Amino acid sequence: MSTFTIPVRHIASAWREYAQRDGVTDPNVVLLALEAIQGEPLAGYRPAFRVPGKDLTVEIYACQPHRTSAEALQWIEWMLERLHDNGNIMLHDREVS
């Protein structure tokens, strides 16, 4: 599985390119929190999403990692909902709160 990193400002375009299929989010996409420095959880966590059908993980880079994996997951869920609300991406029905 390949992993690449994108800056926060490119989340919507990366989501549309890799996580959406026919304009709707692939239901197999998984939201993740990855260690900012592999093997060093105290360094913090970065939000990410995995697209199993494309054998791809996209890590989202910001200037500061989140302190916990839970914070990273909460942030990506929040951000995706905002992007959906303003029409930048289309989430699968089960993901919309």
Coordinates of N, CA and C in Angstrom, one line a residue:
M1 N 0.8 -1.2 0.0 CA 0.0 0.0 0.0 C 0.9 1.2 0.0
S2 N 0.6 2.2 -0.9 CA 1.4 3.4 -0.9 C 0.8 4.5 -0.1
T3 N 1.6 5.3 0.5 CA 1.2 6.4 1.3 C 1.8 7.7 0.8
F4 N 1.0 8.8 0.7 CA 1.6 10.0 0.4 C 1.0 11.1 1.3
T5 N 1.7 12.2 1.4 CA 1.3 13.3 2.3 C 0.8 14.5 1.5
I6 N -0.3 15.1 1.9 CA -0.8 16.3 1.3 C -0.9 17.4 2.3
P7 N -0.8 18.7 1.9 CA -1.1 19.8 2.9 C -2.6 19.9 3.1
V8 N -3.0 20.5 4.2 CA -4.4 20.7 4.5 C -5.2 21.3 3.4
R9 N -4.6 22.3 2.7 CA -5.4 23.0 1.7 C -5.8 22.1 0.5
H10 N -5.2 20.9 0.4 CA -5.5 20.0 -0.7 C -6.5 18.9 -0.4
I11 N -7.1 18.9 0.8 CA -7.9 17.8 1.3 C -9.1 17.6 0.3
A12 N -9.8 18.6 -0.1 CA -11.0 18.4 -0.9 C -10.6 17.8 -2.3
S13 N -9.5 18.3 -2.9 CA -9.2 17.8 -4.2 C -8.7 16.3 -4.1
A14 N -7.9 16.0 -3.1 CA -7.4 14.7 -2.9 C -8.6 13.7 -2.6
W15 N -9.5 14.2 -1.8 CA -10.7 13.4 -1.5 C -11.5 13.1 -2.7
R16 N -11.7 14.1 -3.5 CA -12.5 13.9 -4.8 C -11.7 12.9 -5.7
E17 N -10.4 13.1 -5.8 CA -9.7 12.3 -6.7 C -9.5 10.8 -6.3
Y18 N -9.3 10.6 -5.0 CA -9.0 9.2 -4.5 C -10.2 8.5 -3.8
A19 N -11.0 9.3 -3.0 CA -11.9 8.6 -2.1 C -13.3 8.6 -2.7
Q20 N -13.6 9.4 -3.8 CA -14.9 9.4 -4.4 C -14.9 8.5 -5.6
R21 N -16.1 7.9 -5.8 CA -16.3 7.1 -7.0 C -17.7 7.5 -7.6
D22 N -17.7 7.9 -8.8 CA -19.0 8.4 -9.4 C -19.6 9.5 -8.6
G23 N -18.7 10.4 -8.0 CA -19.2 11.5 -7.3 C -19.6 11.3 -5.8
V24 N -19.6 10.1 -5.4 CA -19.9 9.8 -4.0 C -18.8 9.0 -3.3
T25 N -18.6 9.3 -2.0 CA -17.5 8.6 -1.3 C -17.6 7.1 -1.4
D26 N -16.5 6.4 -1.7 CA -16.4 5.0 -1.6 C -16.7 4.5 -0.2
P27 N -17.7 3.7 0.0 CA -18.0 3.3 1.4 C -16.9 2.5 2.1
N28 N -15.9 2.1 1.4 CA -14.8 1.3 2.0 C -13.7 2.2 2.5
V29 N -13.8 3.5 2.3 CA -12.7 4.4 2.8 C -12.7 4.4 4.3
V30 N -11.5 4.4 4.8 CA -11.3 4.3 6.3 C -10.6 5.6 6.7
L31 N -11.1 6.2 7.8 CA -10.4 7.4 8.4 C -9.4 6.9 9.4
L32 N -8.2 7.5 9.4 CA -7.1 7.0 10.3 C -6.4 8.2 11.0
A33 N -5.7 7.8 12.0 CA -4.7 8.7 12.7 C -3.4 8.0 12.6
L34 N -2.4 8.6 11.9 CA -1.1 8.0 11.8 C -0.1 8.7 12.7
E35 N 0.9 8.0 13.2 CA 1.9 8.6 14.0 C 2.7 9.6 13.2
A36 N 2.9 10.8 13.7 CA 3.6 11.8 12.9 C 5.0 11.4 12.6
I37 N 5.6 10.7 13.6 CA 6.9 10.0 13.4 C 6.8 8.6 13.8
Q38 N 6.9 7.7 12.8 CA 6.7 6.3 13.0 C 7.4 5.8 14.2
G39 N 6.7 5.1 15.1 CA 7.3 4.5 16.3 C 7.5 5.4 17.5
E40 N 7.0 6.7 17.3 CA 7.1 7.7 18.4 C 5.8 8.3 18.6
P41 N 4.9 7.7 19.3 CA 3.5 8.2 19.5 C 3.5 9.6 20.3
L42 N 4.5 9.8 21.0 CA 4.6 11.1 21.8 C 4.8 12.3 20.8
A43 N 5.2 12.0 19.6 CA 5.4 13.1 18.6 C 4.0 13.6 18.0
G44 N 3.0 12.8 18.3 CA 1.6 13.2 17.9 C 1.1 12.4 16.7
Y45 N 0.0 12.8 16.2 CA -0.7 12.0 15.1 C -1.2 13.0 14.0
R46 N -1.2 12.4 12.8 CA -1.8 13.2 11.7 C -3.0 12.4 11.1
P47 N -4.0 13.2 10.8 CA -5.2 12.6 10.2 C -4.8 12.0 8.8
A48 N -5.6 11.0 8.4 CA -5.3 10.3 7.1 C -6.6 9.6 6.7
F49 N -6.6 9.2 5.4 CA -7.7 8.3 5.0 C -7.1 7.2 4.1
R50 N -7.6 6.0 4.2 CA -7.1 4.9 3.4 C -8.2 4.5 2.4
V51 N -7.8 4.3 1.1 CA -8.7 3.9 0.1 C -8.3 2.5 -0.3
P52 N -8.9 1.4 0.3 CA -8.4 0.1 0.0 C -8.5 -0.3 -1.4
G53 N -9.5 0.1 -2.2 CA -9.7 -0.3 -3.6 C -8.6 0.3 -4.5
K54 N -7.9 1.3 -4.0 CA -6.8 1.9 -4.8 C -5.5 1.6 -4.1
D55 N -5.5 0.8 -3.0 CA -4.3 0.5 -2.3 C -3.5 1.7 -2.0
L56 N -4.1 2.7 -1.3 CA -3.6 4.0 -1.1 C -4.0 4.6 0.2
T57 N -3.0 5.3 0.9 CA -3.3 6.0 2.1 C -2.8 7.4 1.9
V58 N -3.7 8.4 2.2 CA -3.4 9.8 2.1 C -3.3 10.4 3.5
E59 N -2.1 10.9 3.8 CA -1.8 11.5 5.1 C -1.9 13.0 5.0
I60 N -2.6 13.7 5.9 CA -2.8 15.1 5.9 C -1.8 15.9 6.8
Y61 N -1.1 16.7 6.2 CA 0.0 17.4 6.9 C -0.4 18.9 7.3
A62 N -0.3 19.2 8.6 CA -0.4 20.6 9.0 C 0.8 20.9 9.8
C63 N 1.0 22.1 10.2 CA 2.2 22.5 10.9 C 2.4 21.8 12.3
Q64 N 1.3 21.5 13.0 CA 1.4 20.8 14.2 C 0.6 19.5 14.2
P65 N 1.2 18.4 14.6 CA 0.4 17.1 14.7 C -0.6 17.2 15.9
H66 N -1.6 16.4 15.9 CA -2.6 16.4 17.0 C -1.9 15.6 18.1
R67 N -2.3 15.9 19.3 CA -1.7 15.2 20.5 C -2.0 13.8 20.6
T68 N -3.3 13.4 20.2 CA -3.7 12.0 20.4 C -4.3 11.6 19.1
S69 N -4.5 10.3 18.9 CA -5.1 9.7 17.7 C -6.6 10.1 17.7
A70 N -7.2 10.1 18.8 CA -8.6 10.5 18.9 C -8.8 12.0 18.4
E71 N -7.9 12.9 18.7 CA -8.0 14.2 18.2 C -7.9 14.3 16.7
A72 N -6.9 13.5 16.2 CA -6.7 13.5 14.7 C -8.0 13.0 14.0
L73 N -8.6 11.9 14.6 CA -9.8 11.4 13.9 C -11.0 12.3 14.0
Q74 N -11.1 13.0 15.2 CA -12.2 14.0 15.3 C -12.0 15.1 14.3
W75 N -10.8 15.5 14.2 CA -10.5 16.6 13.3 C -10.9 16.3 11.8
I76 N -10.4 15.1 11.3 CA -10.7 14.8 9.9 C -12.2 14.5 9.7
E77 N -12.9 14.0 10.7 CA -14.4 13.8 10.6 C -15.0 15.2 10.5
W78 N -14.6 16.1 11.3 CA -15.2 17.5 11.3 C -14.9 18.2 10.0
M79 N -13.6 18.1 9.5 CA -13.3 18.7 8.3 C -14.0 18.2 7.1
L80 N -14.2 16.9 7.0 CA -14.9 16.3 5.9 C -16.4 16.7 5.9
E81 N -17.0 16.8 7.1 CA -18.4 17.3 7.2 C -18.5 18.7 6.7
R82 N -17.5 19.6 7.1 CA -17.6 20.9 6.6 C -17.4 21.0 5.1
L83 N -16.5 20.2 4.6 CA -16.3 20.2 3.1 C -17.5 19.7 2.4
H84 N -18.2 18.7 3.0 CA -19.5 18.2 2.4 C -20.6 19.3 2.5
D85 N -20.6 20.0 3.7 CA -21.7 21.0 3.9 C -21.5 22.2 2.9
N86 N -20.3 22.5 2.5 CA -20.1 23.6 1.5 C -20.0 23.2 0.1
G87 N -20.3 21.9 -0.2 CA -20.3 21.3 -1.5 C -19.0 21.0 -2.2
N88 N -17.9 21.0 -1.4 CA -16.6 20.7 -2.0 C -16.4 19.2 -2.2
I89 N -17.1 18.4 -1.4 CA -17.0 16.9 -1.5 C -18.4 16.3 -1.3
M90 N -18.6 15.1 -1.7 CA -19.9 14.4 -1.4 C -19.6 13.2 -0.6
L91 N -20.1 13.1 0.6 CA -19.9 12.0 1.5 C -21.0 10.9 1.2
H92 N -20.7 9.7 1.6 CA -21.6 8.6 1.5 C -22.6 8.9 2.6
D93 N -23.9 8.5 2.4 CA -24.9 8.8 3.4 C -24.6 8.4 4.8
R94 N -23.9 7.2 5.0 CA -23.6 6.8 6.4 C -22.6 7.7 7.1
E95 N -21.9 8.5 6.4 CA -20.9 9.3 7.0 C -21.4 10.7 7.3
V96 N -22.5 11.1 6.8 CA -23.0 12.4 7.1 C -23.8 12.4 8.4
S97 N -23.4 13.4 9.3 CA -24.0 13.4 10.6 C -25.3 14.3 10.6

